Coordinates of C-alpha atoms in Angstrom, one line a residue:
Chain A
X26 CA 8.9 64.5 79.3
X27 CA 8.1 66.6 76.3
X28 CA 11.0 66.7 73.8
X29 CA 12.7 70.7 74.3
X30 CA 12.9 70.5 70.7
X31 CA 10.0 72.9 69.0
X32 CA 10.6 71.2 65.6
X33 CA 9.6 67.7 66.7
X34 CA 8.0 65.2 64.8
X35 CA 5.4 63.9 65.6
X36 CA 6.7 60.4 66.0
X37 CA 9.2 62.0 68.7
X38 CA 6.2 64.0 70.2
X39 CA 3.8 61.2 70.7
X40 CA 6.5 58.3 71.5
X41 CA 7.1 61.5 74.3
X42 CA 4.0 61.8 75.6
X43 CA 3.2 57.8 75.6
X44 CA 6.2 57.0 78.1
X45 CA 4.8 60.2 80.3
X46 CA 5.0 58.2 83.9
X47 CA 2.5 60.9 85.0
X48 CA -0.2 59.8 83.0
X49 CA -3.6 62.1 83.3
X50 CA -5.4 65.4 81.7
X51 CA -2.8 67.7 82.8
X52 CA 0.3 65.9 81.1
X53 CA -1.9 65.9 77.7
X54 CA -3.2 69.4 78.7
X55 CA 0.3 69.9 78.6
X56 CA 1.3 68.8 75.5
X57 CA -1.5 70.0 73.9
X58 CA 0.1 73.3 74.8
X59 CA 3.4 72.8 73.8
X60 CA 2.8 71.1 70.4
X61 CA -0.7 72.8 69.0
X62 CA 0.2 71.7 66.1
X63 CA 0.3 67.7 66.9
X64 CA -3.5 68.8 68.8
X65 CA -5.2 65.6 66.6
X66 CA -2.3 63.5 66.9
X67 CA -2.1 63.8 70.8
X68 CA -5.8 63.6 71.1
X69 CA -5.7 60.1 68.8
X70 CA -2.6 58.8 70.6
X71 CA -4.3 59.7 74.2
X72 CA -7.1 57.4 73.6
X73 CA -5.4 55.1 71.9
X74 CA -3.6 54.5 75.1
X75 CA -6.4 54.3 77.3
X76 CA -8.0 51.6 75.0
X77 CA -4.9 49.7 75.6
X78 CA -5.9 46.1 76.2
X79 CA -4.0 45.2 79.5
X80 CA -3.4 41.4 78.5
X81 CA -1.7 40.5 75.2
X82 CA -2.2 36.9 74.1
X83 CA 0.1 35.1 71.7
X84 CA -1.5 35.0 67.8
X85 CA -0.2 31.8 65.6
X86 CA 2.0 33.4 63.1
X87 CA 3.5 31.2 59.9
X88 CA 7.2 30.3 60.0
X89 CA 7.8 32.1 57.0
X90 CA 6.1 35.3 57.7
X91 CA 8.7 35.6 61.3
X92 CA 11.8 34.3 58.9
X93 CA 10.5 37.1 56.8
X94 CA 10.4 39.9 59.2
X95 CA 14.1 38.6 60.3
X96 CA 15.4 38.8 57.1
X97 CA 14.1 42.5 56.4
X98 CA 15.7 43.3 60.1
X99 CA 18.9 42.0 59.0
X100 CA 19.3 43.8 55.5
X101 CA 18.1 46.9 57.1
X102 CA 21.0 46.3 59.9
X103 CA 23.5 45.5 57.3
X104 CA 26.9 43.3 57.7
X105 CA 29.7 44.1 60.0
X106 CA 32.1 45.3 57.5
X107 CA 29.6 47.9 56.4
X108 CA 30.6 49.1 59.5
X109 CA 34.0 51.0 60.7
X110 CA 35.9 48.3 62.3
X111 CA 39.2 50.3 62.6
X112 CA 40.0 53.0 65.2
X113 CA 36.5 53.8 66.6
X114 CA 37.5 57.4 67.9
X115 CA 38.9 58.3 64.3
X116 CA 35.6 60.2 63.5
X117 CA 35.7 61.8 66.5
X118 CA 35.8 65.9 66.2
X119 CA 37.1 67.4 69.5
X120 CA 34.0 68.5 70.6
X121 CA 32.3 65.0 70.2
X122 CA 35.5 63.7 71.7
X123 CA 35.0 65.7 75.5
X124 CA 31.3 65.1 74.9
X125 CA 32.6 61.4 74.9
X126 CA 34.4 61.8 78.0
X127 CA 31.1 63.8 80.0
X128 CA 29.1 60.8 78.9
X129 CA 32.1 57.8 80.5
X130 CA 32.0 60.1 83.7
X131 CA 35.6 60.4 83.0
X132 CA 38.3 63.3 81.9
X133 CA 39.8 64.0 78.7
X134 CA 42.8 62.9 80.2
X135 CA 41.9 59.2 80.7
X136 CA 40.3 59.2 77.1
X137 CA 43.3 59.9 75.9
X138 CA 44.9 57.4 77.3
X139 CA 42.6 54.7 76.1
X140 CA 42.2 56.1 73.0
X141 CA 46.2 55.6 72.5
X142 CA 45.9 52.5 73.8
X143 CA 47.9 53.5 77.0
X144 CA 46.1 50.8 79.2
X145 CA 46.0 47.1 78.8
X146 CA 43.0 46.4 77.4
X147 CA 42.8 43.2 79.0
X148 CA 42.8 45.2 82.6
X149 CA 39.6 47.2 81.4
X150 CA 36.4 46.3 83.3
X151 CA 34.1 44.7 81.0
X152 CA 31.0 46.8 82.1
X153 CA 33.2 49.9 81.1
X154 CA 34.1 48.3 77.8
X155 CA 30.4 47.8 77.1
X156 CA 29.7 51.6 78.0
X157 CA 32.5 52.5 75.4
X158 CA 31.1 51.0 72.6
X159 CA 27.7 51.8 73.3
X160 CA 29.0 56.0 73.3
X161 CA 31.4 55.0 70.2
X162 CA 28.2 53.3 68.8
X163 CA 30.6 50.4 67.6
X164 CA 30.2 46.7 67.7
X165 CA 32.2 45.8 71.2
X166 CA 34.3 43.3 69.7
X167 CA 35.5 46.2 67.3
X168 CA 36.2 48.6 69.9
X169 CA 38.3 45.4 72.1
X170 CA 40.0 44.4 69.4
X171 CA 41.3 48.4 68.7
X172 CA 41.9 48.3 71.7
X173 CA 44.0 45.4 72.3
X174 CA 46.2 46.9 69.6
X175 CA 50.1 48.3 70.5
X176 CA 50.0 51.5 72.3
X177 CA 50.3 54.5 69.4
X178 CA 51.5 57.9 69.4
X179 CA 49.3 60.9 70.0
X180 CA 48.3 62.7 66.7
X181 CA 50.5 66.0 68.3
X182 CA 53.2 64.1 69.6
X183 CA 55.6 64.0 66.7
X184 CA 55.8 68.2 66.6
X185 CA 55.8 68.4 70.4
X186 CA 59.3 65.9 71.2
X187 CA 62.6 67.2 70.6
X188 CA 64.0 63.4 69.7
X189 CA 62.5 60.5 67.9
X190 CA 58.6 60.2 69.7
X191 CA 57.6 56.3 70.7
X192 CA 54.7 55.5 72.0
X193 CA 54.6 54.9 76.2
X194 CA 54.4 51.9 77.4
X195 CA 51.0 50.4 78.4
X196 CA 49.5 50.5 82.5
X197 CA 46.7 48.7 83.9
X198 CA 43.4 50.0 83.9
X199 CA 43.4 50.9 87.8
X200 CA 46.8 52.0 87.3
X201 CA 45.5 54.5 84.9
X202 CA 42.5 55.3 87.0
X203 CA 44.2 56.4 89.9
X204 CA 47.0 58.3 87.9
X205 CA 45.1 60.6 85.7
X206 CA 43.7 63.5 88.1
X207 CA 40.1 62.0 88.4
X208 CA 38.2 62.6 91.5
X209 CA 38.0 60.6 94.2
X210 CA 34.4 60.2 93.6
X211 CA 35.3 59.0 89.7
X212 CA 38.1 56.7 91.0
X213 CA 36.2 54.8 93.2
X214 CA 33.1 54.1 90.6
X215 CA 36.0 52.8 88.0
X216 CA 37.6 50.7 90.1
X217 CA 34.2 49.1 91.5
X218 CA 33.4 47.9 87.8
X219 CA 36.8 45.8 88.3
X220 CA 35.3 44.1 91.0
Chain B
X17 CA 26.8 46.5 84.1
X18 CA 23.6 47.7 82.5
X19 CA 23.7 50.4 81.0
X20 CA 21.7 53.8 82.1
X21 CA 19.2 55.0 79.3
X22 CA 20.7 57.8 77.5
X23 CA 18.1 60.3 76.2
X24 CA 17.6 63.1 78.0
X25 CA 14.7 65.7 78.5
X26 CA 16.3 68.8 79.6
X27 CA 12.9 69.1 81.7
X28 CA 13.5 66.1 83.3
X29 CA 16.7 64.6 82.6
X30 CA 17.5 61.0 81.7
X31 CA 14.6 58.8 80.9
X32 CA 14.4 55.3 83.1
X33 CA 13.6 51.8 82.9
X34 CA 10.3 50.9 84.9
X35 CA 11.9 49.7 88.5
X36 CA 10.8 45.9 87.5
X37 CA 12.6 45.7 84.3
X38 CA 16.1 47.6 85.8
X39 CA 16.2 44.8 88.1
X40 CA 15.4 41.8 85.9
X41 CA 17.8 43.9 83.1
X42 CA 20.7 43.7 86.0
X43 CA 19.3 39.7 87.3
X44 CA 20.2 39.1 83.8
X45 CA 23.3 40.7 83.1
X46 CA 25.4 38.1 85.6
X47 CA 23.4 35.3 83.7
X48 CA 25.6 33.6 80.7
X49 CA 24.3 34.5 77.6
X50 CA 23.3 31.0 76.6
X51 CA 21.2 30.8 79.4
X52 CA 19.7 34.7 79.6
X53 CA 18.2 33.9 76.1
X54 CA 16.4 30.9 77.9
X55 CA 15.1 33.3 80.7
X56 CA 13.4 35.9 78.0
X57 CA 12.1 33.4 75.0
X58 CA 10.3 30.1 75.9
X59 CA 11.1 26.9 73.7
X60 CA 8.6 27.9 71.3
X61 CA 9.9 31.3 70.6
X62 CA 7.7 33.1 72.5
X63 CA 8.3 36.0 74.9
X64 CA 8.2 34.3 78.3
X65 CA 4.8 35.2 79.7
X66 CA 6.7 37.2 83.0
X67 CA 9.3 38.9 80.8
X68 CA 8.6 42.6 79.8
X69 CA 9.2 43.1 76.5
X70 CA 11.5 46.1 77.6
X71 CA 13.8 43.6 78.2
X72 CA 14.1 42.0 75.1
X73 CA 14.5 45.3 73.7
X74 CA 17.8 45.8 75.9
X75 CA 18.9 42.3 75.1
X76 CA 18.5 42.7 71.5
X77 CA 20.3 46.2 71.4
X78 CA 22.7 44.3 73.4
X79 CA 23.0 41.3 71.6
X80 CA 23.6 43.7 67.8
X81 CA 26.7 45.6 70.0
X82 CA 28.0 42.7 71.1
X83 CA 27.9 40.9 67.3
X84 CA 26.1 38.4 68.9
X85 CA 24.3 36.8 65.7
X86 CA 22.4 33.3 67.5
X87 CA 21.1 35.6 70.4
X88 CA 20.1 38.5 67.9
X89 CA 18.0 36.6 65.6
X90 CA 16.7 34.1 68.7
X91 CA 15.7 37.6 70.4
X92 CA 14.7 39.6 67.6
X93 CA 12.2 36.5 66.1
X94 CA 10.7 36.9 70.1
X95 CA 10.2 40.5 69.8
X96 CA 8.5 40.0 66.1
X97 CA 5.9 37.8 67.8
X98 CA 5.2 40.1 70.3
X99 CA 5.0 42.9 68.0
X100 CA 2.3 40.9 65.9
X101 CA 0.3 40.2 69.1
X102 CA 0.3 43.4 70.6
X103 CA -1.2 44.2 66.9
X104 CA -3.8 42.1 66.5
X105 CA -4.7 43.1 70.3
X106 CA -5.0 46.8 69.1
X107 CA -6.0 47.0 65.6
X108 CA -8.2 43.7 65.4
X109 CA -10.0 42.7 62.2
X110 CA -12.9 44.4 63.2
X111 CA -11.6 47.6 63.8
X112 CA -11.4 48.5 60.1
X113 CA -11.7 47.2 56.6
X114 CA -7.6 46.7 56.4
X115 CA -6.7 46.3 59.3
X116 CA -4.2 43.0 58.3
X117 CA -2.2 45.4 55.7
X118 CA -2.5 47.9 57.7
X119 CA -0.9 45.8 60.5
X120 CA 1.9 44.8 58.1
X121 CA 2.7 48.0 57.4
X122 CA 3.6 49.0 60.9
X123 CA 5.4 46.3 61.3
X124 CA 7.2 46.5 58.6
X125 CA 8.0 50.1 59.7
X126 CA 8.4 49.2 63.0
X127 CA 11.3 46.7 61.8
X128 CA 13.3 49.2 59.4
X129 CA 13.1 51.6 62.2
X130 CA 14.5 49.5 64.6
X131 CA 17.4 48.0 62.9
X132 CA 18.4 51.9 61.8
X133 CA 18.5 53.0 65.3
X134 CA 21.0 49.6 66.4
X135 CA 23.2 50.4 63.5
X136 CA 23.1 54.1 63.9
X137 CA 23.2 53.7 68.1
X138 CA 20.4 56.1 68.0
X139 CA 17.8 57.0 71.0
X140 CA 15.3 56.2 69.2
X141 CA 14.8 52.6 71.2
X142 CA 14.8 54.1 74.6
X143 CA 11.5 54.9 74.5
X144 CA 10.5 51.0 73.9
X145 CA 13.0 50.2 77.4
X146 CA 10.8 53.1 79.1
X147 CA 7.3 51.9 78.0
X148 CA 7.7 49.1 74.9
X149 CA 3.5 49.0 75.0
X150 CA 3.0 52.8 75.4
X151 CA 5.7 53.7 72.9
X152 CA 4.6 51.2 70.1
X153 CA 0.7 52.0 70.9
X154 CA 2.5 55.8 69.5
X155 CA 4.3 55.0 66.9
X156 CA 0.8 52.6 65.4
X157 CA -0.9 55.7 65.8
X158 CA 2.1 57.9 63.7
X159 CA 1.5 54.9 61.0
X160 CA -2.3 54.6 61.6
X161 CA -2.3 58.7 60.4
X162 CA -0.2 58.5 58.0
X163 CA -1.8 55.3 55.6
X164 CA -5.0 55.2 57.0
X165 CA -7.3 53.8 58.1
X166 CA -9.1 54.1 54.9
X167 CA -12.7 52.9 56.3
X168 CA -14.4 51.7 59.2
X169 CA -16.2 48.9 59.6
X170 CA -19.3 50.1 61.3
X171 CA -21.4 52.8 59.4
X172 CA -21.6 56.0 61.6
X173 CA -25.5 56.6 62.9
X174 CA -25.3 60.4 61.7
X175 CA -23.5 61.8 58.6
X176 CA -23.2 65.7 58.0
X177 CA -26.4 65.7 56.3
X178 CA -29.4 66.8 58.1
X179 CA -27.7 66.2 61.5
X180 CA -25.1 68.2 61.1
X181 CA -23.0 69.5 64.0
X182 CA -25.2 72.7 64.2
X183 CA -28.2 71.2 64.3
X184 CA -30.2 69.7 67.5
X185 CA -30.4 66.8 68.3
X186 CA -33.2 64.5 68.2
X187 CA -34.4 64.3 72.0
X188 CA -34.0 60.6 71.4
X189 CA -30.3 61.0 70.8
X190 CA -29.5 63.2 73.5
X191 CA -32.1 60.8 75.9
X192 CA -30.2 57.9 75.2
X193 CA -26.6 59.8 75.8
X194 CA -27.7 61.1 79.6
X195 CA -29.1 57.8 80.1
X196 CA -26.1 55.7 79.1
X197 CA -23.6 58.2 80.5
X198 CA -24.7 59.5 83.2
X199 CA -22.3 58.5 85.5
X200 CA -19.2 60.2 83.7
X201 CA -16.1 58.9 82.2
X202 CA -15.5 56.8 85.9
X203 CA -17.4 54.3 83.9
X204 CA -14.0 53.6 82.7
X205 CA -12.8 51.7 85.2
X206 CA -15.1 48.6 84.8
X207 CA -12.8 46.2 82.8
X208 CA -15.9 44.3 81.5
X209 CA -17.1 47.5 79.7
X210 CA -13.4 49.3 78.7
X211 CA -13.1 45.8 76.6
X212 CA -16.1 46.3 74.4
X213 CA -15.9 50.1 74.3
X214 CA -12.4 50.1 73.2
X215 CA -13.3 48.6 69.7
X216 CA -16.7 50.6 69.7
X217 CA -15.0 53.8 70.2
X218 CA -12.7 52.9 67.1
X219 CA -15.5 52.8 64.5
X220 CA -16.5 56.3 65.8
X221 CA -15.7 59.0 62.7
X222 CA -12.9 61.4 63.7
X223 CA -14.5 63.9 65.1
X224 CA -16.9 62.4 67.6
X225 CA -13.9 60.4 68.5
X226 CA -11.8 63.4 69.3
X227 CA -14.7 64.8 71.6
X228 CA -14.8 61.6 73.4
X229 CA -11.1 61.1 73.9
X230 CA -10.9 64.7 75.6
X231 CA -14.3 63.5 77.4
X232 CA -12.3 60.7 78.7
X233 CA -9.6 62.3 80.0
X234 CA -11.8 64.6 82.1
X235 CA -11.9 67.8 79.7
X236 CA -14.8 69.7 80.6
X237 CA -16.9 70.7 77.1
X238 CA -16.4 74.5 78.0
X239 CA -15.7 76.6 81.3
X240 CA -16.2 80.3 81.7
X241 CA -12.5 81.0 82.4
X242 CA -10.6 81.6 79.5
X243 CA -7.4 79.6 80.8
X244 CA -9.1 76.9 81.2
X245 CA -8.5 73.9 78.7
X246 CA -11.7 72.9 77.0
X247 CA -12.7 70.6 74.6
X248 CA -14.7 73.7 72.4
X249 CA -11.4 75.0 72.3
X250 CA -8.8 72.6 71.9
X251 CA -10.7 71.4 68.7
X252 CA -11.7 75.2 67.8
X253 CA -15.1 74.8 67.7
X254 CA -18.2 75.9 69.6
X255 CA -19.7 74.6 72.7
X256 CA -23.1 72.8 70.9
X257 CA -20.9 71.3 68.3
X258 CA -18.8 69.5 70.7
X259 CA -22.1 68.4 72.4
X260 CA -23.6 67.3 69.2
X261 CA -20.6 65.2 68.5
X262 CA -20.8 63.9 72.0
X263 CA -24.7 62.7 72.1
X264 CA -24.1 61.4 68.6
X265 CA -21.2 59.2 69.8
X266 CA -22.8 58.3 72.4
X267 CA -25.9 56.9 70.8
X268 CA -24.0 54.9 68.4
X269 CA -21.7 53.4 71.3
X270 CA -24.7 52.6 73.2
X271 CA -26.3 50.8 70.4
X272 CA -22.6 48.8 69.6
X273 CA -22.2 47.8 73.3
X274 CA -25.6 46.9 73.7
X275 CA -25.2 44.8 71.2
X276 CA -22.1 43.5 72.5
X277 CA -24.0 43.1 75.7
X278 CA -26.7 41.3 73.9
X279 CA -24.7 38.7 72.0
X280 CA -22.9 38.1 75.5
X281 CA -26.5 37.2 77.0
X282 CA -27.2 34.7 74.4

């Protein structure tokens, strides 16, 4: 699956070409094509791959040396609050926002809805939970706990009502699903990850 | 619900799990978490020996979204053993004069790469939840290219002196090559012999060891039609070089697996 990108590294192009399930001289003919400049990389990484011992055994390795690895992994991670713990759509630019929605399988429509906190958030379906935060690229428990917050007005809403806007009242997930011009197709998926 | 992969070739759309690890990934996800980390890492910390480490990948992804801090060191201190033995299987000791810094370097690369694509919820570990052998054997090779290595352990039969690439070969040399290889890279398939040539082929200098690699993957030297790939032309040189380079690496890997095959006798 060679990366579309011309300007690949070649980290990218040979972490590419290693998961290649078709795995024989045409794919590295192949790459070799598309990436002449990565021609000794690809060649290396090739035979490197067929030199691949099939059986790894476990090596004795010091207490401190895997304590040390951890702690470099968790100072490179960083803490939590490094991390935006408020609204996790804040950062969102429209775009990014409908690109949000594509990637859920969902409309903007029911986006919206969540993202105002127009649903319960103890009706949402874990699984879809989990899928949020993964797209938001936020901790879970940051994205539940927005979530579980009071339902909130709509940036636009304020200009758009001819009295004093308030925020809607809150559905149920499947509520929700069912009421927000999905297709049947999209309906039915949501609703399974209740069950 | 486990989650789909989400990089995407626009060639060939979203990558995937291999079939065995989707369904121990979605075994897994109706497991408590308690127990699930007891089903990948053994009381000793190790990777349980029927647990693909594309798994613990996931888990450990997981594990950092769900700020799951017992599960995501327990995990992560799994996947750092495996990580060293994979290494030492790969680039052992006798592969080159460094090959214990050079192994900590990877790792060490390895590790800041990792965390940066959990906390950025980059792609980047995909790849490992494709092919977590394949796609670290790739990224040693990006860190292999980029600090060395600086020497190899086994002095090279021919240097660029008198037998340089233009010359002949001694009859000896290209004797001993036919002799050894006559029967083409389907050689390859005898475990016994992949073993030792693996670690032969690695003390090969860089240019015989690009001829072979093509060699290997079936590359004829040179073919008459001009869309054909060929090793002469992939490497940009002419047909003899690439011949040269072959009998020469051939001789030396002949005399290193002899040896091997010797020592084995004894």
């Amino acid at each position: 699956m060679p990366p579309s990108d011309p300007s690949s590294t070649e980290e990218e192009v040979l972490l590419a070409f290693a998961v290649e399930p078709q795995r024989d001289r045409s794919t590295l003919e192949r790459y070799l094509a598309q990436y002449p400049e990565h021609t000794s990389a690809l060649i290396e990484c090739a035979l490197e791959l067929m030199l691949l011992p099939t059986e790894i055994s476990p090596v004795w390795l010091a207490d401190s040396a895997i304590e040390a690895g951890w702690q470099q992994f968790r100072t490179q991670l960083g803490t939590r609050s490094e991390r935006p713990a408020e609204n996790p759509f804040a950062t969102l630019s429209p775009a990014a926002f409908k690109t949000l929605a594509i990637r859920l399988c969902i409309n903007n429509l029911l986006l919206l809805r969540i993202r105002d906190r127009g649903i319960r958030a103890a009706s949402i379906p874990g699984a879809f939970m989990r899928q949020l935060a993964t797209e938001l690229g936020a901790p879970l428990k940051a994205v539940a706990d927005y979530l579980a917050g009071p339902p909130c007005l709509a940036p636009s809403s304020a200009f758009r009502s001819p009295g004093k806007p308030a925020a809607a009242g809150q559905v149920d997930f499947s509520d929700a699903v069912k009421t927000s011009q999905l297709t049947v197709d999209q309906q039915n998926r949501l609703l399974a990850m209740g069950n | 619900m486990v989650e789909p992969l989400r990089k995407v070739s626009k060639k060939h759309g979203l990558y995937r799990r291999r079939a065995e690890v989707q369904s121990l990934l979605e075994r897994l996800d109706l497991v408590e978490a308690a127990d699930r980390i007891g089903e990948l890492v053994d009381a000793g910390g190790e990777l349980r020996a029927n647990v693909p480490p594309e798994a613990l990948v996931h888990f450990i992804r997981r594990a950092w979204r769900e700020d799951d801090a017992a599960a995501l060191e327990r995990l992560f201190k799994a996947l750092y053993r495996r990580v060293q033995a994979s290494l030492a299987a790969t680039i052992p000791n006798s592969r080159m004069a460094d090959a214990e810094s050079i192994r900590g370097e990877i790792v060490s690369r390895f590790i800041d790469r990792f965390a940066r694509d959990c906390r950025e919820n980059g792609l980047w570990l995909d790849f490992y939840e494709a092919q977590f052998k394949r796609a670290l054997a790739a990224f040693s090779t990006t860190v292999l290219r980029s600090i060395g290595p600086s020497t190899n352990k086994t002095t090279p039969l021919m240097g660029d002196g008198e037998h340089s690439d233009e010359n002949e070969l001694a009859p000896e040399v290209q004797k001993a090559a036919a002799e050894f290889f006559a029967e083409g890279p389907s050689f390859f398939d005898d475990p016994t012999f992949r073993s030792a040539l693996g670690p032969a082929i690695n003390t090969l200098p860089p240019d015989q060891k690009a001829v072979i690699g093509l060699w290997l993957q079936g590359i004829p030297i040179d073919a008459k039609d001009p869309n054909t790939s060929t090793i002469a032309r992939l490497l940009k040189c002419d047909e003899r070089t690439v011949r040269n380079r072959r009998d020469r690496a051939f001789k030396a890997l002949r005399k290193i697996l002899e040896e091997v095959k010797s020592n084995a006798a004894k």
